[in-house]
mmCIF file of C-alpha atoms and ligand atoms in Angstrom:
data_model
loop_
_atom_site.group_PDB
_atom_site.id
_atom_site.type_symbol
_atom_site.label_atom_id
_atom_site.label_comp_id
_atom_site.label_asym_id
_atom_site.label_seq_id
_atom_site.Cartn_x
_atom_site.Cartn_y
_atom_site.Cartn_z
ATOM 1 C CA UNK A 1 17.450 0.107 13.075
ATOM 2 C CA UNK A 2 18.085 -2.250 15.387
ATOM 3 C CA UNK A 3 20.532 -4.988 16.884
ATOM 4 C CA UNK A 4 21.203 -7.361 19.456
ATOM 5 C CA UNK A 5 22.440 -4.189 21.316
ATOM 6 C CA UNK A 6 18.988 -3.420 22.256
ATOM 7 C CA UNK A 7 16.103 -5.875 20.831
ATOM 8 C CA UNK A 8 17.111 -6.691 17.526
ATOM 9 C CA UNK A 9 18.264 -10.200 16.436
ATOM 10 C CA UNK A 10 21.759 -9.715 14.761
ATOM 11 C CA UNK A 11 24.788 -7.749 15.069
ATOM 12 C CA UNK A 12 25.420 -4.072 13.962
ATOM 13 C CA UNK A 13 27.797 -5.838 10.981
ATOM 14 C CA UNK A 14 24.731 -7.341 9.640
ATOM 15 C CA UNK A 15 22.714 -4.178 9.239
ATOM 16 C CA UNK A 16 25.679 -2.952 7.134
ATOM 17 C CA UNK A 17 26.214 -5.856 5.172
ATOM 18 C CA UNK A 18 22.027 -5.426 4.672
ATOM 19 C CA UNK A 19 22.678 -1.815 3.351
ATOM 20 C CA UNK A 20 25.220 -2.903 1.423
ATOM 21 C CA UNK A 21 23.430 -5.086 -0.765
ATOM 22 C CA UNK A 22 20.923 -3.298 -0.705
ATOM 23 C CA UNK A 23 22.776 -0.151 -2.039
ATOM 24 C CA UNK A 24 21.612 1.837 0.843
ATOM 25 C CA UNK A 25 23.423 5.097 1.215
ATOM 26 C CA UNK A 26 22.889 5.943 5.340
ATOM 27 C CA UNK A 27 22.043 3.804 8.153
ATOM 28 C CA UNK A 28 20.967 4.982 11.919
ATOM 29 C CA UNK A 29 21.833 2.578 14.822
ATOM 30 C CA UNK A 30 18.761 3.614 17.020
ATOM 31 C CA UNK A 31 19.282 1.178 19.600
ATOM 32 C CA UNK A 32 16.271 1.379 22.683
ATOM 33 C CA UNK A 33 17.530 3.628 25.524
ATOM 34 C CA UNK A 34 15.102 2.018 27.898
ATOM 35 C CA UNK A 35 14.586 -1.341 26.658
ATOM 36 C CA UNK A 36 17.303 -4.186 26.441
ATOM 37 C CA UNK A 37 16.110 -7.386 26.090
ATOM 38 C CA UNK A 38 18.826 -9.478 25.982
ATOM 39 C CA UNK A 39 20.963 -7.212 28.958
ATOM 40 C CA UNK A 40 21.230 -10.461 30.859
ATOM 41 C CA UNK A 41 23.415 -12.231 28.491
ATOM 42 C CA UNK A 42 25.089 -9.058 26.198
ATOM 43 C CA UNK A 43 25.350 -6.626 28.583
ATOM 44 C CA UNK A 44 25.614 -3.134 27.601
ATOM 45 C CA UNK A 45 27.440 -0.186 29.463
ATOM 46 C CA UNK A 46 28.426 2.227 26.210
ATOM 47 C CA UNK A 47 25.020 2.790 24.360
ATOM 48 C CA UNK A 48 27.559 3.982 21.217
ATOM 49 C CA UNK A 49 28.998 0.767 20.683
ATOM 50 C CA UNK A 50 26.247 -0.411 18.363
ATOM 51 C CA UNK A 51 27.333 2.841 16.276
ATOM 52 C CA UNK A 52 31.552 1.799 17.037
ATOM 53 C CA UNK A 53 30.698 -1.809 15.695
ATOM 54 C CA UNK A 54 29.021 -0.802 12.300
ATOM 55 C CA UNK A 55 30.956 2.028 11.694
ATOM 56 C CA UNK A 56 34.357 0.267 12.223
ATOM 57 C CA UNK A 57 32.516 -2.293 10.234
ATOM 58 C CA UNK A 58 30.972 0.240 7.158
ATOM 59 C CA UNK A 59 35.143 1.351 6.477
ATOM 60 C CA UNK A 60 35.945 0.568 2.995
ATOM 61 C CA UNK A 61 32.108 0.351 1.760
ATOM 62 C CA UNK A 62 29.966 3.280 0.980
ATOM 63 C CA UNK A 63 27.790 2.609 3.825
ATOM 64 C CA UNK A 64 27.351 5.918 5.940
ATOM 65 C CA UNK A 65 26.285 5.144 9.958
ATOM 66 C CA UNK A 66 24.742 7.885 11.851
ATOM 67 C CA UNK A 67 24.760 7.428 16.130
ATOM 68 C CA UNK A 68 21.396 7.254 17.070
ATOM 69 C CA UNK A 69 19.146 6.510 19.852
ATOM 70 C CA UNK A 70 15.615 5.586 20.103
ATOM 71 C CA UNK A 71 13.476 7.309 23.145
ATOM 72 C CA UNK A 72 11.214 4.398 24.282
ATOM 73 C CA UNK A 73 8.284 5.922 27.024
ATOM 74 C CA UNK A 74 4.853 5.089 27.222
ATOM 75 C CA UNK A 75 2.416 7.575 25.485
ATOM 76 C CA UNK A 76 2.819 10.275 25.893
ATOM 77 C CA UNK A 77 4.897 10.756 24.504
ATOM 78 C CA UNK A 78 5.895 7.634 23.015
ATOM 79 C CA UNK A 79 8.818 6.911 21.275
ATOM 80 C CA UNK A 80 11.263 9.232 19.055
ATOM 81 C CA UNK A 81 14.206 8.524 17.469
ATOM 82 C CA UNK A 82 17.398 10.684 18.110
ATOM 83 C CA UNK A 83 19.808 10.635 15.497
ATOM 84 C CA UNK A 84 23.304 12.396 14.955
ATOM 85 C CA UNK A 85 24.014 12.136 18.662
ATOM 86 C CA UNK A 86 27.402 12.824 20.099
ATOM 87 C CA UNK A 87 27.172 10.358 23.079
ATOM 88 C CA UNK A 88 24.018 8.165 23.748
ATOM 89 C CA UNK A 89 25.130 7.712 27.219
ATOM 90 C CA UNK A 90 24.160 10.774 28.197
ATOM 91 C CA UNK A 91 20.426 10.319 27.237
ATOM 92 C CA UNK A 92 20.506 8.174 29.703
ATOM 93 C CA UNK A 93 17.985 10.093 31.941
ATOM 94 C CA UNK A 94 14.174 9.644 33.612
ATOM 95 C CA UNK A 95 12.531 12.541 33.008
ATOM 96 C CA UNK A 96 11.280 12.625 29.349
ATOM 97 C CA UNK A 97 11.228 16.388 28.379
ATOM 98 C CA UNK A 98 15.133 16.233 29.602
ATOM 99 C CA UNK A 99 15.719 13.769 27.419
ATOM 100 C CA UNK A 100 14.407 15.811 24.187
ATOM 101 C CA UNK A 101 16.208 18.693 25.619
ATOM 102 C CA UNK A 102 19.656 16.436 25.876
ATOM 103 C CA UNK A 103 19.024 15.289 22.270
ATOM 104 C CA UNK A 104 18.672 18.792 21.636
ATOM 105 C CA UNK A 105 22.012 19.728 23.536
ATOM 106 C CA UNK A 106 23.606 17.598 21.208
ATOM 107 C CA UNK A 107 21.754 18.809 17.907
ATOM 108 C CA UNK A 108 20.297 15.505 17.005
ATOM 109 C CA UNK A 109 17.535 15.550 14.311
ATOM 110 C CA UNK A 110 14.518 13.909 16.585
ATOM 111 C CA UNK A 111 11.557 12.745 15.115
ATOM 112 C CA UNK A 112 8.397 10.845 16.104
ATOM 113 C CA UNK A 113 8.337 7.348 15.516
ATOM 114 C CA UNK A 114 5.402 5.355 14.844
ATOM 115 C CA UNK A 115 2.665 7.461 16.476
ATOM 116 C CA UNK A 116 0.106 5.576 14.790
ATOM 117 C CA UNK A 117 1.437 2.006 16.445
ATOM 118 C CA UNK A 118 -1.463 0.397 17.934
ATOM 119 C CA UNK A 119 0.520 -1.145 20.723
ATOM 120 C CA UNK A 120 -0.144 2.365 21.974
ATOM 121 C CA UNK A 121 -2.512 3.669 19.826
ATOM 122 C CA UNK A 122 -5.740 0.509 19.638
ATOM 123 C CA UNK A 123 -7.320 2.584 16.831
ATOM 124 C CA UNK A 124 -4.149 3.343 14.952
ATOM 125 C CA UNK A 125 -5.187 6.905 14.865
ATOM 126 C CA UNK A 126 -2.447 9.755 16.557
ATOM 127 C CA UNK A 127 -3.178 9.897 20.091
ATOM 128 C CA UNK A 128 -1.699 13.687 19.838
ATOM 129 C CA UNK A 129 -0.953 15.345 22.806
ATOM 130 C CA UNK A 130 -0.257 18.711 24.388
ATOM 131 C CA UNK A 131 2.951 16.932 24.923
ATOM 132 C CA UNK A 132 3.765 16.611 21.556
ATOM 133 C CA UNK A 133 2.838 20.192 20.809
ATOM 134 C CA UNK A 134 5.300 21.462 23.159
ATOM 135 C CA UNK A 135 8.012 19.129 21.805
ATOM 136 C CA UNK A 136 6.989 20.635 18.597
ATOM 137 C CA UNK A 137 7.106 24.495 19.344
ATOM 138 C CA UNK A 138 10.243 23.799 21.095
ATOM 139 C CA UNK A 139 11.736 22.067 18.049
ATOM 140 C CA UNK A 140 12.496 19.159 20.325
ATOM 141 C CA UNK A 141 10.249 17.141 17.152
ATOM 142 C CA UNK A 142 11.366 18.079 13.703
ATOM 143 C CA UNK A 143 9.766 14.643 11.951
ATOM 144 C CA UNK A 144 7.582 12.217 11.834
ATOM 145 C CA UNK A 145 7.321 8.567 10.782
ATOM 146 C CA UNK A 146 4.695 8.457 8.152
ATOM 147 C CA UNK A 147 5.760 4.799 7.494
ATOM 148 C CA UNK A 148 7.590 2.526 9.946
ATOM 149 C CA UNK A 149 7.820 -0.878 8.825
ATOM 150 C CA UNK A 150 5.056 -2.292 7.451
ATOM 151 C CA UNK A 151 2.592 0.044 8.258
ATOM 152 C CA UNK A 152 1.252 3.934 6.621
ATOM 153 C CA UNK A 153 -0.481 6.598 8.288
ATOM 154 C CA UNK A 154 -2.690 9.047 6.314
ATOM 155 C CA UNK A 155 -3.137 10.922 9.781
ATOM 156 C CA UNK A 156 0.712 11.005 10.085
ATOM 157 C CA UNK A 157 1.225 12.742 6.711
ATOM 158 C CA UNK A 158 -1.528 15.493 7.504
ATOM 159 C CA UNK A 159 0.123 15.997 11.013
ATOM 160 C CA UNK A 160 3.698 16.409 9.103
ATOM 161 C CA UNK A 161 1.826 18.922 6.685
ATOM 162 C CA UNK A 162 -0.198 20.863 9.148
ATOM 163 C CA UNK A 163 2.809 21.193 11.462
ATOM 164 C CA UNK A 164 6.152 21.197 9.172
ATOM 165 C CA UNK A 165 7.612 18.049 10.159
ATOM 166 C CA UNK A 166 9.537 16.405 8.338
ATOM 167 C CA UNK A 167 8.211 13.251 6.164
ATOM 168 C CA UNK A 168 9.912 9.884 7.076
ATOM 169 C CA UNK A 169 9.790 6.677 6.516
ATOM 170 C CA UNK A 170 11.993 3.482 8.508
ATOM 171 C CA UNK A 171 12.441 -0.371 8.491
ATOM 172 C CA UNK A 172 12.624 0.389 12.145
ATOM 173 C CA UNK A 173 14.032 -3.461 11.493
ATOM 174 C CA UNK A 174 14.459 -5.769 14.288
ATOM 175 C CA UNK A 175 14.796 -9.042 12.064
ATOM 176 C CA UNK A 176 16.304 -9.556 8.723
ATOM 177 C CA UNK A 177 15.628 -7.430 6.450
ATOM 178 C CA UNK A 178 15.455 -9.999 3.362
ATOM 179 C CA UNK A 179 13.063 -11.745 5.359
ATOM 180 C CA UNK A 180 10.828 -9.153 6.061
ATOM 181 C CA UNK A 181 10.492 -7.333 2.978
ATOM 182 C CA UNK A 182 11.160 -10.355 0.776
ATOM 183 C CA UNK A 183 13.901 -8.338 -0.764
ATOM 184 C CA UNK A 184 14.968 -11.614 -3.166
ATOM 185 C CA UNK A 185 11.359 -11.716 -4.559
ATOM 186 C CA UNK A 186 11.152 -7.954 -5.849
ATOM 187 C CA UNK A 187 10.174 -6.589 -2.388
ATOM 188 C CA UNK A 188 11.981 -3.194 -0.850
ATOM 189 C CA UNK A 189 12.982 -1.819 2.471
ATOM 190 C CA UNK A 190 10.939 1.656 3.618
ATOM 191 C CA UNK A 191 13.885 4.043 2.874
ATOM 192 C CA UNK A 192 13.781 8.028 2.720
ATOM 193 C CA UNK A 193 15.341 9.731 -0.102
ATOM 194 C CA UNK A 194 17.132 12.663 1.345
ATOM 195 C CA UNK A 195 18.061 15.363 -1.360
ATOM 196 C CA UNK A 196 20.865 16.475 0.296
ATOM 197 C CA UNK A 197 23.673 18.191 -1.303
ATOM 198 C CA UNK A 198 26.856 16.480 -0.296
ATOM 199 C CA UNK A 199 26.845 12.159 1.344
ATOM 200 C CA UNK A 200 28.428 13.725 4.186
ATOM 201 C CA UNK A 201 26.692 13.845 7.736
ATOM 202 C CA UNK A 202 26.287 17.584 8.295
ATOM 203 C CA UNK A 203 24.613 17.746 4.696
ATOM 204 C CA UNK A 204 22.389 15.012 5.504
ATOM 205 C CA UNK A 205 20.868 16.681 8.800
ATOM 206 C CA UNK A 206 21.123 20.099 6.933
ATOM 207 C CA UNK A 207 18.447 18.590 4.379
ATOM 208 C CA UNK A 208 16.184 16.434 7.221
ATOM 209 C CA UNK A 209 15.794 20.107 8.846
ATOM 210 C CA UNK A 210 14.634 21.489 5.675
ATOM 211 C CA UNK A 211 12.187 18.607 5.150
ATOM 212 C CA UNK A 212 13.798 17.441 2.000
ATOM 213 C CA UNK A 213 12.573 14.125 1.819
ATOM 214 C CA UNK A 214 10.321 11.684 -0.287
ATOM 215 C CA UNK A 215 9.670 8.307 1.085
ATOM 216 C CA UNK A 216 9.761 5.281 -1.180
ATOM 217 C CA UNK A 217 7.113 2.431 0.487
ATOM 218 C CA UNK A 218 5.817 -1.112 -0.999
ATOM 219 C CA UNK A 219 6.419 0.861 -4.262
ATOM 220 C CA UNK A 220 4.583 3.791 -3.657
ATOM 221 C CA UNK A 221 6.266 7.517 -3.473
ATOM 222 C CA UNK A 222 5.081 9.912 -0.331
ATOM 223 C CA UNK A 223 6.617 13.752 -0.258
ATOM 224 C CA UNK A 224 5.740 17.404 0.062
ATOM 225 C CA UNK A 225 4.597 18.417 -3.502
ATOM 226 C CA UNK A 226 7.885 20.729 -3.932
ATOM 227 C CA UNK A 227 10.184 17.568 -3.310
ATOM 228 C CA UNK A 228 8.216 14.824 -4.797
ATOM 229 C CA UNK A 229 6.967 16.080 -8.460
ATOM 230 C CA UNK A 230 10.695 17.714 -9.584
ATOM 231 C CA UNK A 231 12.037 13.728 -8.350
ATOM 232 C CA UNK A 232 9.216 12.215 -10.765
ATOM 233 C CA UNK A 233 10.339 14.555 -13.698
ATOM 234 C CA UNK A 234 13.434 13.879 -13.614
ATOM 235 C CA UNK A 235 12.755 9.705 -13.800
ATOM 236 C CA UNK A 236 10.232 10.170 -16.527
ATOM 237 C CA UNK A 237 10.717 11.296 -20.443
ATOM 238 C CA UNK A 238 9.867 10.448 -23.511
ATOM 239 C CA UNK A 239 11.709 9.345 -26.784
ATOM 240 C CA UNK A 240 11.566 8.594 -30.638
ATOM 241 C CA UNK A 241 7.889 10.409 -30.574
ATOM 242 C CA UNK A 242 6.609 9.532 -34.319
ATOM 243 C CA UNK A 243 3.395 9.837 -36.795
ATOM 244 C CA UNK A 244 2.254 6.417 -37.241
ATOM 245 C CA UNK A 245 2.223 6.772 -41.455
ATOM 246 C CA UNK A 246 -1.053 8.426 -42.817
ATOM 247 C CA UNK A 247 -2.387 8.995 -39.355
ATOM 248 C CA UNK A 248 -2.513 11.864 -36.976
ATOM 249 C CA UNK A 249 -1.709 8.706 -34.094
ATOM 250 C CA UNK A 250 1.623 9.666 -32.315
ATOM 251 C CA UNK A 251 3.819 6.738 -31.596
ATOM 252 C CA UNK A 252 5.773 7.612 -28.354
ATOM 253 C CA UNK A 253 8.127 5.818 -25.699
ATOM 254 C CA UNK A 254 7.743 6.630 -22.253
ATOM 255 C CA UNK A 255 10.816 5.768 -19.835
ATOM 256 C CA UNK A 256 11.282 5.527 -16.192
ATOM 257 C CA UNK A 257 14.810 5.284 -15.086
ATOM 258 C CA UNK A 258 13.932 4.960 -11.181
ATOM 259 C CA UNK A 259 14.422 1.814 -9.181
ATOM 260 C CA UNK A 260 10.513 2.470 -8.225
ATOM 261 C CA UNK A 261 7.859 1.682 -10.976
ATOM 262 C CA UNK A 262 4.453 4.561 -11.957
ATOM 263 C CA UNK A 263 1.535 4.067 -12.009
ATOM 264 C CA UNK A 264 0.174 6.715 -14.430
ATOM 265 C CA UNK A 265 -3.646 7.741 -15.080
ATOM 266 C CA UNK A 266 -4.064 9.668 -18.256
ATOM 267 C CA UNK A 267 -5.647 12.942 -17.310
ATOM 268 C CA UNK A 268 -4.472 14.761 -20.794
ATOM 269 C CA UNK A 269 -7.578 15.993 -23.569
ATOM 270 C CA UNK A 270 -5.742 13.056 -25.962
ATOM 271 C CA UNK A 271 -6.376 9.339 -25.067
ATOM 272 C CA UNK A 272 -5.213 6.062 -26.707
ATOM 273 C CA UNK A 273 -5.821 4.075 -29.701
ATOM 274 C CA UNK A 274 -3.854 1.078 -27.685
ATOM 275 C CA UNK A 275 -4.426 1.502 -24.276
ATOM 276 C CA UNK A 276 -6.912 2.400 -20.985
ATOM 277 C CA UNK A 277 -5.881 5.241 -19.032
ATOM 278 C CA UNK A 278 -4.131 3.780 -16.099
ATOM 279 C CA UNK A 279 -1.115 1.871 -17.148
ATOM 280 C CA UNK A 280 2.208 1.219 -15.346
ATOM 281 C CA UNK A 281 5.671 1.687 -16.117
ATOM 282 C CA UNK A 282 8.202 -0.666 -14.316
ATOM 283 C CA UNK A 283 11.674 -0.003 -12.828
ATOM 284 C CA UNK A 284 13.954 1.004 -15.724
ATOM 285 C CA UNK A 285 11.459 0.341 -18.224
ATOM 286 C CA UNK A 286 9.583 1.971 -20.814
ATOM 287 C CA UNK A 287 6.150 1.766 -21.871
ATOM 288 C CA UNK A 288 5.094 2.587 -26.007
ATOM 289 C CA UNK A 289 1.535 4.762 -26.019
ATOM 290 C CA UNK A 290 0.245 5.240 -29.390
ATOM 291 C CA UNK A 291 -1.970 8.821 -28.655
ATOM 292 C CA UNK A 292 -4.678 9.996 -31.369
ATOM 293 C CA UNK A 293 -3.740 13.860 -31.535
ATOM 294 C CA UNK A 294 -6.886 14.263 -34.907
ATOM 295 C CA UNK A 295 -4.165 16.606 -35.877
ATOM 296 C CA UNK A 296 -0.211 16.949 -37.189
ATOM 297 C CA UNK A 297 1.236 18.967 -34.357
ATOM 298 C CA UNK A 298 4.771 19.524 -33.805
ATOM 299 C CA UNK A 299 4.600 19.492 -30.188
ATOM 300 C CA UNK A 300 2.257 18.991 -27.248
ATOM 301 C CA UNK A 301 2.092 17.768 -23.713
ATOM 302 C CA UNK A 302 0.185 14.618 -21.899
ATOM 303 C CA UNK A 303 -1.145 15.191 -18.277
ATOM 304 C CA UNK A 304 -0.859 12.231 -15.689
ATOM 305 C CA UNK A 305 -2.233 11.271 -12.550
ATOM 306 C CA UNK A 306 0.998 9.284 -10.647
ATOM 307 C CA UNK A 307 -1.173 7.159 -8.291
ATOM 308 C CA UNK A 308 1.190 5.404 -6.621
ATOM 309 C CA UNK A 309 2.859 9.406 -5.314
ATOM 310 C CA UNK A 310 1.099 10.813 -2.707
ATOM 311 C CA UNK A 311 1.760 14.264 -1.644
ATOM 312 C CA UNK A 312 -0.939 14.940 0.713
ATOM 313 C CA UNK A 313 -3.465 12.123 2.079
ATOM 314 C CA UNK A 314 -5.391 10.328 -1.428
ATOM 315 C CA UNK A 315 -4.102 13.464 -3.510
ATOM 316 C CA UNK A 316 -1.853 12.363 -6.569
ATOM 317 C CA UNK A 317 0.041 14.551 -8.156
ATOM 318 C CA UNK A 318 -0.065 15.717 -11.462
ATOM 319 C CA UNK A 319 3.186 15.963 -13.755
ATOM 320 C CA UNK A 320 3.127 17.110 -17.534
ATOM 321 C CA UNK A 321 5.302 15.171 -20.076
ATOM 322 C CA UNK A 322 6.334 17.338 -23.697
ATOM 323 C CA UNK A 323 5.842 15.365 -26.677
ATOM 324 C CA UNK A 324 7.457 16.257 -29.692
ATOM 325 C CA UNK A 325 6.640 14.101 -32.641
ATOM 326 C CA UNK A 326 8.896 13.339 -35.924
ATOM 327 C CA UNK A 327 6.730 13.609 -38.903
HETATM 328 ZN ZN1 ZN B 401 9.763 2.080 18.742
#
């Protein structure tokens, strides 16, 4: 994210007072290394203090602020985010390649950001380059912005498939971030869930590198199948599964105890005697399916479609719920 330290509107407090209401674990100051638009009137010697100011600020909250630094060339290669830097300072330097290879030096995670922005890109396709394959084979690219702001790429997910990048997804924010995702109305921030095993900022990276990551975006989950389907299992059950008297019709609850709703398409060899077979189940909520078994079982398992979880471009994956009715 950004601040006033490079061409964002507010100071580095405000983006953890943001995360803080927002009950956002980790936050990277990724100020532009090469772009400063207000340098005339705040200038800027130490490219850390961004990262000084909110972390100084985050004490006493659980707000975690990684040191980060956003790459800003022309395309190729375009620009990359740096994060987990030691000193930003010192990717302070023309050449691009050396600047990748500083980041490196350092053993920040560095991903690709936006390469589907059609400031540089008219079509919004990736304008992939042999650039960007070296970066790759030499590690010096270990992610990829499927979503940055408002904006998805179906090419960008393929890419992070084909060549093991990491899945991400950023606010990238320069403004406010109530304002632009109309957080008080029900809107979210793009965030990436990180299944790491500790909150602590060597776990964090640890994870990244092993691409364990699902992105949450305008509501919709995007992840490698292996990360994304054990995440939806463990937000969705079912409860107090019952025979509707003299009638082999199973009354059921479904519950979702994620922040993000589902948007479930019945793919099972049982349908409804209440409902079509796409349905939703909100944040929290629960959603009652009566489902016409034409026999007493004591168990047996629905199929759905989530479409609103994408784990490879338009392919939803499938999870299996276990019913087990009282009689
Ligand atoms: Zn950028």
């Amino acid at each position: 994210m950004h601040t006033i330290f490079s061409d964002g509107s507010v100071a580095p407090n405000i983006r953890v007072t943001e995360a803080k209401k927002d009950h956002v674990d980790v936050i990277a100051t990724t100020e532009h290394l090469e772009y400063q638009s207000w340098k005339d009137d705040i200038p800027n010697p130490d490219r850390n203090r961004s990262f000084q100011i909110a972390t100084d600020f985050a004490k006493n909250t659980e707000v975690m602020v990684i040191n980060g630094s956003e790459i800003t060339r022309s395309m190729p290669p375009g620009h990359a985010n740096a994060i987990f830097v030691k000193d930003a300072n010192k990717l302070l330097i023309d050449d691009p390649m050396k600047v990748f290879k500083e980041a490196r030096r350092q053993d920040a995670f560095i991903f690709w950001n936006h390469p589907h922005w059609i400031s540089q890109s008219p079509d919004a396709e990736i304008p992939l380059d042999t650039m960007h394959i070296n970066l790759m084979e030499q590690g010096l690219l270990e992610g990829i912005e499927v979503v940055n702001d408002t904006t998805y790429s179906d090419e960008g997910l393929q890419l992070a498939l084909d060549h093991n990048l990491t899945i991400l997804g950023t606010s990238d924010i320069h403004g406010i971030v109530d304002w632009q995702y109309k957080i008080p109305f029900g809107g979210h921030r793009p965030v990436t869930l990180v299944f790491a095993i500790e909150k602590t900022p060597s776990s964090l990276k640890h994870a990244l590198r092993k691409g364990r990551t699902v992105v949450w975006y305008q509501d919709n989950l995007i992840g490698r199948h292996e990360n994304l389907v054990p995440l939806i299992n463990a937000c969705l059950s079912s409860k107090d599964a019952v025979y509707i008297k003299n009638s082999t019709v199973v009354n059921v609850k479904l519950t979702n105890n994620a922040d993000a709703p589902y948007t479930l398409r019945n793919i099972s060899r049982y349908n409804f005697y209440t409902d079509v077979d796409v349905f939703t189940i909100n944040p929290h909520g629960e959603k009652i399916l009566d489902i016409k078994i034409g026999e007493k079982k004591r168990k047996f398992t629905m199929q759905f479609e989530v479409l609103n979880a994408l784990t490879a471009p338009a392919t939803h994956p499938v999870i299996t719920i276990l019913i087990k009715p009282k009689f």
